[in-house]
Amino acid sequence: MVATNLTEKKWRTLFAVLVIAFATAVALAVTAVSSGMLRGLQARAADMFPPTVIMVKPKTVALAMLSFNSAVIDEPAVAKIRALPGVSHVEPQLSLRVPLRMEVEIAGQYAVTDAVVIGVDPSTLKNSVAKGMTFEYDDSSSQPIPCVVPKLLLDMYNLAYADSIGFPKINEDFLIGKRFTMVLGQTYLAGGGANGKQDKILCRVVGLVSDASLVPGVYIPIEYARRLNFWYTGNIDQPYTALRVIIKRPDQVDTVSKSLSDMGLMAEGNRWAYDSITFATKAGAVVLYAFAFLILLVTSFSILNLFSLIMAHRTGEIRLLTAVGGTKATLRWLYFAEAVAIALGGLIIGGSVVFFGLNQIELQIRRRLEALNMANLSVLPEHIFAFDFLPVTVVVVVVMIMSVAAPLVITWRTTGKQVAGSGQA
């Protein structure tokens, strides 16, 4: 009887199924965007702007157009900072105090540029080193020096520099393992250094990093920076350029920053950027879910009106079923089963369209980015659309309840009135 009722009015049944399918598609698309892009952007923000990491530098004193450090970050200062309550790790960074330039060949094109090289503790970048590569100091060999390049530089090259000079765009896979020459004692703009020392060292890219808590530059193990600084300057005492301080909890950042300020140091955090991006993604998710809820609400009213019209045309059918022994429970289960069948049809159609449609859209987007050599942009989330089990389950349950509840109310009232009327007759 359920099958007969569904096939008797094919267009009416199809319209009801499509209404539910549309609501399902919208709700699932919202969860896919929220679970994929918005959550991915928040994860990228956590990687690029970790809220518990601060950059510590000496405070500067301005004198005319010059500025001078008012404090020195040496080993005693590092030991004192490590002892501060709330501090988890302290990772020194040491700039390479040698005039230098980089020479690299990219797809047959030869490029020369000045660069900033920063020595960091190998543990700082252990998660940024490519598989099969190492980022460690080797006292038995000086070449090639392993280095890690900021992803932001790769993005800037692909998005602007490559087009402006006619160079081909490159991706991460091409860059990993790429070797280039670091010319010490000479710069591209200013020429040779003051003491006349010159040398050439081979370097190899072993990874890429996107961490705003690092001093911008090309990163090498800090022991290489100490050795090269001593070779060029002859100074044993080499104060650190900056410190990367990792704090145990976000609520301890302000306290630690104040203690550092009392030591004559300046603490710069990226918590504001992380909080801003997190707030924006959460606000976007709220707007999307509110839109999905509105669609579901409109859908429930549409189904309510649709079943009101359906039941209004079934007065004779209800009377006939009552006359042959149909009870209230039998009639209600009959029409409830019909509503469930329509809801399941809408869920299957809407879910299938969204799943395969969004997967194809993401596939085309990825292919387009790969064609432009932009697939590895540091700001892109890992997935644009994601179908997580919990959000999808919630959508299915909510759509099913709203799709069945509205017709169930109409069915309950209509069958009750009709059966009561038939009994009195």
Short mmCIF file of C-alpha atoms in Angstrom, two decimals:
data_model
loop_
_atom_site.label_atom_id
_atom_site.label_comp_id
_atom_site.label_asym_id
_atom_site.label_seq_id
_atom_site.Cartn_x
_atom_site.Cartn_y
_atom_site.Cartn_z
CA MET A 1 0.00 0.00 0.00
CA VAL A 2 2.89 2.35 0.71
CA ALA A 3 4.36 1.62 -2.72
CA THR A 4 0.97 2.20 -4.32
CA ASN A 5 0.54 5.54 -2.54
CA LEU A 6 4.02 6.68 -3.64
CA THR A 7 3.60 5.66 -7.29
CA GLU A 8 0.00 6.77 -7.64
CA LYS A 9 0.97 10.44 -7.69
CA LYS A 10 4.46 10.30 -9.16
CA TRP A 11 4.97 14.06 -9.57
CA ARG A 12 3.76 14.74 -6.05
CA THR A 13 6.13 12.14 -4.64
CA LEU A 14 9.00 13.41 -6.78
CA PHE A 15 8.41 16.97 -5.62
CA ALA A 16 8.48 15.92 -1.95
CA VAL A 17 11.68 13.91 -2.48
CA LEU A 18 13.38 16.82 -4.29
CA VAL A 19 12.44 19.26 -1.52
CA ILE A 20 14.11 17.03 1.06
CA ALA A 21 17.04 16.38 -1.28
CA PHE A 22 17.61 20.14 -1.62
CA ALA A 23 17.60 20.63 2.15
CA THR A 24 19.98 17.68 2.58
CA ALA A 25 22.34 19.01 -0.09
CA VAL A 26 22.50 22.47 1.47
CA ALA A 27 23.05 21.15 5.00
CA LEU A 28 25.75 18.68 3.92
CA ALA A 29 27.49 21.32 1.78
CA VAL A 30 27.61 23.62 4.82
CA THR A 31 29.16 20.92 7.01
CA ALA A 32 31.62 20.02 4.24
CA VAL A 33 32.81 23.62 3.94
CA SER A 34 32.97 24.05 7.72
CA SER A 35 34.81 20.75 8.28
CA GLY A 36 37.12 21.31 5.33
CA MET A 37 37.96 24.88 4.46
CA LEU A 38 37.11 26.69 7.72
CA ARG A 39 38.67 24.08 9.97
CA GLY A 40 41.63 23.84 7.59
CA LEU A 41 42.17 27.60 7.73
CA GLN A 42 42.08 27.47 11.51
CA ALA A 43 44.64 24.65 11.48
CA ARG A 44 46.84 26.67 9.12
CA ALA A 45 46.51 29.63 11.47
CA ALA A 46 47.64 27.46 14.37
CA ASP A 47 50.68 26.36 12.33
CA MET A 48 51.55 29.84 11.10
CA PHE A 49 50.63 31.78 14.26
CA PRO A 50 50.97 29.43 17.26
CA PRO A 51 49.35 31.20 20.23
CA THR A 52 51.81 29.85 22.83
CA VAL A 53 54.95 30.88 20.92
CA ILE A 54 56.53 34.31 21.25
CA MET A 55 59.56 35.88 19.63
CA VAL A 56 61.98 37.55 22.06
CA LYS A 57 64.33 40.27 20.85
CA PRO A 58 66.41 42.98 22.56
CA LYS A 59 64.64 46.29 23.03
CA THR A 60 66.00 49.02 20.79
CA VAL A 61 66.86 52.64 21.52
CA ALA A 62 66.36 55.08 18.65
CA LEU A 63 69.03 57.71 18.02
CA ALA A 64 68.31 59.88 14.99
CA MET A 65 67.92 57.46 12.10
CA LEU A 66 69.77 54.67 13.93
CA SER A 67 68.60 52.19 16.55
CA PHE A 68 70.68 50.32 19.11
CA ASN A 69 69.95 47.26 21.23
CA SER A 70 69.46 48.08 24.92
CA ALA A 71 70.09 44.50 26.01
CA VAL A 72 72.08 41.46 24.94
CA ILE A 73 70.73 37.93 24.63
CA ASP A 74 73.58 35.72 25.81
CA GLU A 75 73.74 32.33 27.50
CA PRO A 76 73.07 33.71 31.05
CA ALA A 77 69.98 35.50 29.70
CA VAL A 78 68.80 32.31 28.01
CA ALA A 79 69.26 30.34 31.26
CA LYS A 80 67.26 32.97 33.17
CA ILE A 81 64.44 32.86 30.65
CA ARG A 82 64.32 29.07 30.78
CA ALA A 83 63.79 29.32 34.55
CA LEU A 84 60.75 31.61 34.25
CA PRO A 85 57.44 30.05 35.41
CA GLY A 86 55.35 28.98 32.43
CA VAL A 87 58.25 28.66 29.97
CA SER A 88 58.42 25.26 28.29
CA HIS A 89 61.26 25.65 25.77
CA VAL A 90 63.71 28.33 24.67
CA GLU A 91 65.14 27.99 21.17
CA PRO A 92 67.92 30.48 20.21
CA GLN A 93 68.27 32.00 16.76
CA LEU A 94 71.53 33.44 15.44
CA SER A 95 71.80 35.56 12.31
CA LEU A 96 74.65 34.91 9.94
CA ARG A 97 76.74 38.10 10.30
CA VAL A 98 78.50 37.65 6.99
CA PRO A 99 77.83 39.57 3.75
CA LEU A 100 76.48 37.01 1.32
CA ARG A 101 74.41 36.34 -1.75
CA MET A 102 72.65 33.27 -3.12
CA GLU A 103 73.19 31.86 -6.61
CA VAL A 104 70.64 29.34 -7.88
CA GLU A 105 69.61 27.82 -11.20
CA ILE A 106 65.87 27.28 -11.79
CA ALA A 107 64.77 25.42 -14.92
CA GLY A 108 67.69 26.72 -16.94
CA GLN A 109 67.41 30.26 -15.56
CA TYR A 110 70.25 31.60 -13.40
CA ALA A 111 69.27 33.84 -10.47
CA VAL A 112 71.38 35.83 -8.01
CA THR A 113 69.93 37.52 -4.93
CA ASP A 114 70.93 38.77 -1.51
CA ALA A 115 69.49 36.79 1.40
CA VAL A 116 69.20 36.66 5.17
CA VAL A 117 70.41 33.42 6.75
CA ILE A 118 69.40 32.46 10.29
CA GLY A 119 70.91 29.74 12.42
CA VAL A 120 68.33 27.84 14.47
CA ASP A 121 68.33 24.85 16.77
CA PRO A 122 67.60 21.70 14.69
CA SER A 123 64.74 20.76 17.05
CA THR A 124 62.93 23.97 16.06
CA LEU A 125 62.37 22.73 12.52
CA LYS A 126 62.22 18.98 13.06
CA ASN A 127 58.62 18.85 11.79
CA SER A 128 59.44 20.85 8.67
CA VAL A 129 62.17 18.62 7.28
CA ALA A 130 61.15 16.53 4.26
CA LYS A 131 61.11 12.75 4.50
CA GLY A 132 64.53 11.27 3.87
CA MET A 133 66.32 14.56 4.63
CA THR A 134 68.23 15.65 7.74
CA PHE A 135 68.66 19.05 9.33
CA GLU A 136 71.67 18.56 11.58
CA TYR A 137 75.18 19.94 12.06
CA ASP A 138 77.92 17.66 10.74
CA ASP A 139 81.33 18.57 12.16
CA SER A 140 83.06 16.20 9.73
CA SER A 141 81.81 17.99 6.63
CA SER A 142 80.97 21.56 5.80
CA GLN A 143 79.11 21.00 2.52
CA PRO A 144 76.37 20.89 1.56
CA ILE A 145 74.79 22.81 4.41
CA PRO A 146 71.17 21.72 4.98
CA CYS A 147 68.72 24.61 4.89
CA VAL A 148 64.97 25.12 5.33
CA VAL A 149 63.16 27.74 3.27
CA PRO A 150 60.00 29.63 4.36
CA LYS A 151 56.92 28.65 2.34
CA LEU A 152 56.05 32.33 2.19
CA LEU A 153 59.08 32.97 -0.01
CA LEU A 154 57.94 30.22 -2.37
CA ASP A 155 54.44 31.75 -2.46
CA MET A 156 55.86 35.21 -3.15
CA TYR A 157 58.04 33.82 -5.93
CA ASN A 158 55.18 31.96 -7.62
CA LEU A 159 52.55 34.67 -7.21
CA ALA A 160 54.60 37.71 -8.19
CA TYR A 161 58.31 37.34 -8.87
CA ALA A 162 58.12 34.51 -11.43
CA ASP A 163 55.56 36.30 -13.60
CA SER A 164 57.38 39.62 -13.44
CA ILE A 165 60.72 38.27 -14.73
CA GLY A 166 59.41 35.44 -16.89
CA PHE A 167 60.71 32.59 -14.73
CA PRO A 168 58.74 29.31 -14.47
CA LYS A 169 56.77 28.65 -11.30
CA ILE A 170 58.01 25.88 -9.02
CA ASN A 171 56.45 23.55 -6.46
CA GLU A 172 57.64 22.10 -3.18
CA ASP A 173 58.65 18.74 -4.66
CA PHE A 174 60.98 20.47 -7.11
CA LEU A 175 62.49 22.64 -4.38
CA ILE A 176 63.25 19.80 -1.94
CA GLY A 177 66.81 18.59 -2.54
CA LYS A 178 67.59 21.60 -4.75
CA ARG A 179 71.18 22.81 -4.36
CA PHE A 180 72.39 26.38 -4.56
CA THR A 181 75.57 28.29 -3.86
CA MET A 182 76.03 30.68 -0.94
CA VAL A 183 78.74 33.21 -1.76
CA LEU A 184 80.26 34.48 1.50
CA GLY A 185 81.90 37.88 1.72
CA GLN A 186 80.01 39.39 -1.22
CA THR A 187 76.54 40.82 -1.71
CA TYR A 188 74.62 41.39 -4.91
CA LEU A 189 73.91 45.06 -4.14
CA ALA A 190 76.90 46.26 -2.09
CA GLY A 191 79.72 44.09 -3.43
CA GLY A 192 82.50 42.72 -1.22
CA GLY A 193 82.80 42.90 2.56
CA ALA A 194 85.13 45.05 4.62
CA ASN A 195 87.74 42.44 5.55
CA GLY A 196 88.07 40.95 2.08
CA LYS A 197 87.33 37.34 3.10
CA GLN A 198 85.44 35.33 0.49
CA ASP A 199 84.30 31.78 0.12
CA LYS A 200 81.65 29.66 -1.59
CA ILE A 201 79.56 27.03 0.18
CA LEU A 202 77.10 24.60 -1.33
CA CYS A 203 73.67 24.43 0.32
CA ARG A 204 70.75 22.02 -0.09
CA VAL A 205 67.06 22.59 0.63
CA VAL A 206 65.78 19.90 3.01
CA GLY A 207 62.37 21.34 3.92
CA LEU A 208 59.92 24.21 3.97
CA VAL A 209 58.35 25.93 6.96
CA SER A 210 55.46 28.32 7.59
CA ASP A 211 56.02 29.66 11.10
CA ALA A 212 55.62 33.37 11.80
CA SER A 213 57.47 33.00 15.11
CA LEU A 214 60.80 32.68 13.30
CA VAL A 215 62.99 35.54 12.13
CA PRO A 216 62.36 35.70 8.35
CA GLY A 217 65.16 34.18 6.33
CA VAL A 218 66.75 30.96 5.13
CA TYR A 219 67.40 28.65 8.08
CA ILE A 220 70.52 26.55 8.75
CA PRO A 221 71.60 24.63 11.88
CA ILE A 222 72.84 27.11 14.46
CA GLU A 223 76.29 25.49 14.76
CA TYR A 224 76.97 26.30 11.10
CA ALA A 225 76.04 29.93 11.80
CA ARG A 226 78.44 30.06 14.78
CA ARG A 227 81.26 28.57 12.75
CA LEU A 228 80.77 30.89 9.76
CA ASN A 229 80.44 33.97 11.99
CA PHE A 230 83.69 33.06 13.73
CA TRP A 231 85.40 32.50 10.35
CA TYR A 232 84.39 35.96 9.14
CA THR A 233 84.52 38.09 12.32
CA GLY A 234 86.92 36.15 14.56
CA ASN A 235 84.61 36.79 17.54
CA ILE A 236 83.94 33.95 19.97
CA ASP A 237 81.18 35.83 21.80
CA GLN A 238 78.15 35.81 19.54
CA PRO A 239 74.96 37.09 21.19
CA TYR A 240 71.77 35.60 19.85
CA THR A 241 69.63 37.56 17.43
CA ALA A 242 66.36 36.36 18.93
CA LEU A 243 64.78 33.60 20.96
CA ARG A 244 61.77 31.49 20.15
CA VAL A 245 60.07 30.95 23.50
CA ILE A 246 57.39 28.30 23.84
CA ILE A 247 54.98 28.80 26.73
CA LYS A 248 53.05 25.99 28.39
CA ARG A 249 49.57 27.57 28.28
CA PRO A 250 48.04 30.53 26.40
CA ASP A 251 46.93 32.17 29.66
CA GLN A 252 50.60 32.42 30.75
CA VAL A 253 51.72 34.42 27.71
CA ASP A 254 51.05 37.84 29.26
CA THR A 255 52.85 36.98 32.52
CA VAL A 256 55.94 35.68 30.74
CA SER A 257 55.94 38.68 28.37
CA LYS A 258 55.95 41.07 31.35
CA SER A 259 58.89 39.24 32.94
CA LEU A 260 60.81 39.48 29.67
CA SER A 261 60.04 43.20 29.43
CA ASP A 262 61.52 43.68 32.93
CA MET A 263 64.72 42.06 31.60
CA GLY A 264 64.99 44.69 28.85
CA LEU A 265 63.68 42.33 26.17
CA MET A 266 60.78 42.71 23.78
CA ALA A 267 58.26 39.87 23.37
CA GLU A 268 56.30 39.67 20.15
CA GLY A 269 53.51 37.13 19.87
CA ASN A 270 51.12 36.17 17.12
CA ARG A 271 48.22 35.32 19.37
CA TRP A 272 46.23 38.28 18.04
CA ALA A 273 46.53 36.93 14.50
CA TYR A 274 45.55 33.41 15.60
CA ASP A 275 42.59 34.76 17.62
CA SER A 276 41.47 36.94 14.71
CA ILE A 277 41.54 34.07 12.22
CA THR A 278 39.86 31.72 14.70
CA PHE A 279 37.11 34.25 15.37
CA ALA A 280 36.58 34.79 11.65
CA THR A 281 36.35 31.06 10.91
CA LYS A 282 33.96 30.45 13.81
CA ALA A 283 31.81 33.40 12.75
CA GLY A 284 31.75 32.03 9.21
CA ALA A 285 30.71 28.61 10.50
CA VAL A 286 27.90 30.16 12.56
CA VAL A 287 26.61 32.06 9.52
CA LEU A 288 26.73 28.93 7.37
CA TYR A 289 24.97 26.79 9.98
CA ALA A 290 22.34 29.48 10.49
CA PHE A 291 21.69 29.49 6.74
CA ALA A 292 21.43 25.68 6.75
CA PHE A 293 19.01 25.78 9.68
CA LEU A 294 16.88 28.34 7.84
CA ILE A 295 16.77 26.07 4.79
CA LEU A 296 15.74 23.12 6.96
CA LEU A 297 13.06 25.22 8.62
CA VAL A 298 11.62 26.35 5.29
CA THR A 299 11.78 22.77 4.09
CA SER A 300 9.81 21.54 7.10
CA PHE A 301 7.05 24.08 6.40
CA SER A 302 7.02 23.07 2.73
CA ILE A 303 6.66 19.41 3.67
CA LEU A 304 3.97 20.31 6.22
CA ASN A 305 1.93 22.13 3.59
CA LEU A 306 2.55 19.36 1.06
CA PHE A 307 1.28 16.64 3.39
CA SER A 308 -1.67 18.82 4.42
CA LEU A 309 -2.67 18.87 0.76
CA ILE A 310 -2.01 15.14 0.36
CA MET A 311 -4.11 14.19 3.38
CA ALA A 312 -6.91 16.53 2.33
CA HIS A 313 -7.29 14.45 -0.84
CA ARG A 314 -7.26 11.14 1.06
CA THR A 315 -10.49 11.46 3.02
CA GLY A 316 -12.16 8.75 0.98
CA GLU A 317 -9.14 6.47 1.22
CA ILE A 318 -9.06 6.78 5.02
CA ARG A 319 -12.78 6.04 5.28
CA LEU A 320 -12.39 2.98 3.06
CA LEU A 321 -9.50 1.63 5.11
CA THR A 322 -11.46 2.26 8.30
CA ALA A 323 -14.46 0.43 6.91
CA VAL A 324 -12.41 -2.71 6.26
CA GLY A 325 -10.98 -2.76 9.78
CA GLY A 326 -8.19 -0.22 9.71
CA THR A 327 -7.40 1.25 13.14
CA LYS A 328 -5.82 4.61 14.03
CA ALA A 329 -2.48 2.89 14.68
CA THR A 330 -2.59 1.06 11.34
CA LEU A 331 -3.37 4.20 9.37
CA ARG A 332 -0.76 6.26 11.16
CA TRP A 333 1.98 3.67 10.64
CA LEU A 334 0.97 3.41 6.99
CA TYR A 335 1.37 7.12 6.31
CA PHE A 336 4.38 7.36 8.62
CA ALA A 337 6.12 4.67 6.52
CA GLU A 338 5.30 6.69 3.41
CA ALA A 339 6.91 9.80 4.96
CA VAL A 340 9.99 7.78 5.95
CA ALA A 341 10.33 6.45 2.40
CA ILE A 342 10.14 9.97 0.96
CA ALA A 343 12.69 11.24 3.52
CA LEU A 344 15.12 8.40 2.77
CA GLY A 345 14.80 9.05 -0.95
CA GLY A 346 15.58 12.73 -0.43
CA LEU A 347 18.55 11.93 1.82
CA ILE A 348 20.05 9.48 -0.67
CA ILE A 349 19.62 11.79 -3.67
CA GLY A 350 20.76 14.96 -1.88
CA GLY A 351 23.69 13.24 -0.16
CA SER A 352 24.89 11.58 -3.37
CA VAL A 353 24.73 14.80 -5.37
CA VAL A 354 26.67 16.75 -2.74
CA PHE A 355 29.28 14.06 -2.09
CA PHE A 356 30.16 13.42 -5.72
CA GLY A 357 29.62 17.03 -6.77
CA LEU A 358 31.88 18.58 -4.13
CA ASN A 359 34.55 15.93 -4.66
CA GLN A 360 34.60 16.77 -8.35
CA ILE A 361 34.74 20.50 -7.60
CA GLU A 362 37.70 20.03 -5.24
CA LEU A 363 39.42 17.78 -7.78
CA GLN A 364 39.06 20.43 -10.48
CA ILE A 365 40.31 23.16 -8.14
CA ARG A 366 43.38 21.09 -7.23
CA ARG A 367 44.09 20.33 -10.87
CA ARG A 368 43.82 24.00 -11.74
CA LEU A 369 46.19 24.96 -8.93
CA GLU A 370 48.64 22.26 -9.96
CA ALA A 371 48.56 23.57 -13.53
CA LEU A 372 49.49 26.98 -12.14
CA ASN A 373 52.12 25.46 -9.78
CA MET A 374 50.16 26.82 -6.84
CA ALA A 375 48.94 23.57 -5.27
CA ASN A 376 51.27 23.95 -2.28
CA LEU A 377 50.43 27.50 -1.24
CA SER A 378 50.96 27.76 2.51
CA VAL A 379 47.57 29.41 3.07
CA LEU A 380 45.56 26.64 1.40
CA PRO A 381 43.84 24.13 3.73
CA GLU A 382 44.51 20.44 3.28
CA HIS A 383 40.91 19.84 2.19
CA ILE A 384 38.41 22.36 0.82
CA PHE A 385 35.46 20.05 1.52
CA ALA A 386 35.46 17.33 4.19
CA PHE A 387 32.73 14.89 5.22
CA ASP A 388 33.32 14.04 8.88
CA PHE A 389 31.27 11.29 10.46
CA LEU A 390 29.75 13.29 13.33
CA PRO A 391 28.54 16.36 11.33
CA VAL A 392 27.15 14.15 8.55
CA THR A 393 25.34 11.97 11.09
CA VAL A 394 23.81 15.04 12.76
CA VAL A 395 22.62 16.36 9.39
CA VAL A 396 21.05 13.02 8.46
CA VAL A 397 19.26 12.70 11.80
CA VAL A 398 18.02 16.30 11.76
CA VAL A 399 16.80 16.08 8.16
CA MET A 400 15.06 12.78 8.89
CA ILE A 401 13.34 14.15 12.01
CA MET A 402 12.22 17.36 10.31
CA SER A 403 11.10 15.48 7.20
CA VAL A 404 9.04 12.97 9.17
CA ALA A 405 7.80 15.14 12.05
CA ALA A 406 5.83 17.56 9.88
CA PRO A 407 3.84 14.94 7.93
CA LEU A 408 3.45 12.85 11.08
CA VAL A 409 1.60 15.71 12.80
CA ILE A 410 -0.77 16.11 9.83
CA THR A 411 -1.26 12.34 9.57
CA TRP A 412 -1.98 12.06 13.30
CA ARG A 413 -4.61 14.76 13.23
CA THR A 414 -6.23 13.71 9.95
CA THR A 415 -6.50 10.00 10.70
CA GLY A 416 -7.83 10.75 14.17
CA LYS A 417 -10.61 12.97 12.83
CA GLN A 418 -11.53 10.65 9.97
CA VAL A 419 -11.63 7.52 12.13
CA ALA A 420 -13.65 9.32 14.77
CA GLY A 421 -16.10 10.53 12.09
CA SER A 422 -16.43 7.05 10.63
CA GLY A 423 -17.15 5.57 14.09
CA GLN A 424 -19.94 8.06 14.74
CA ALA A 425 -21.46 7.35 11.33
#
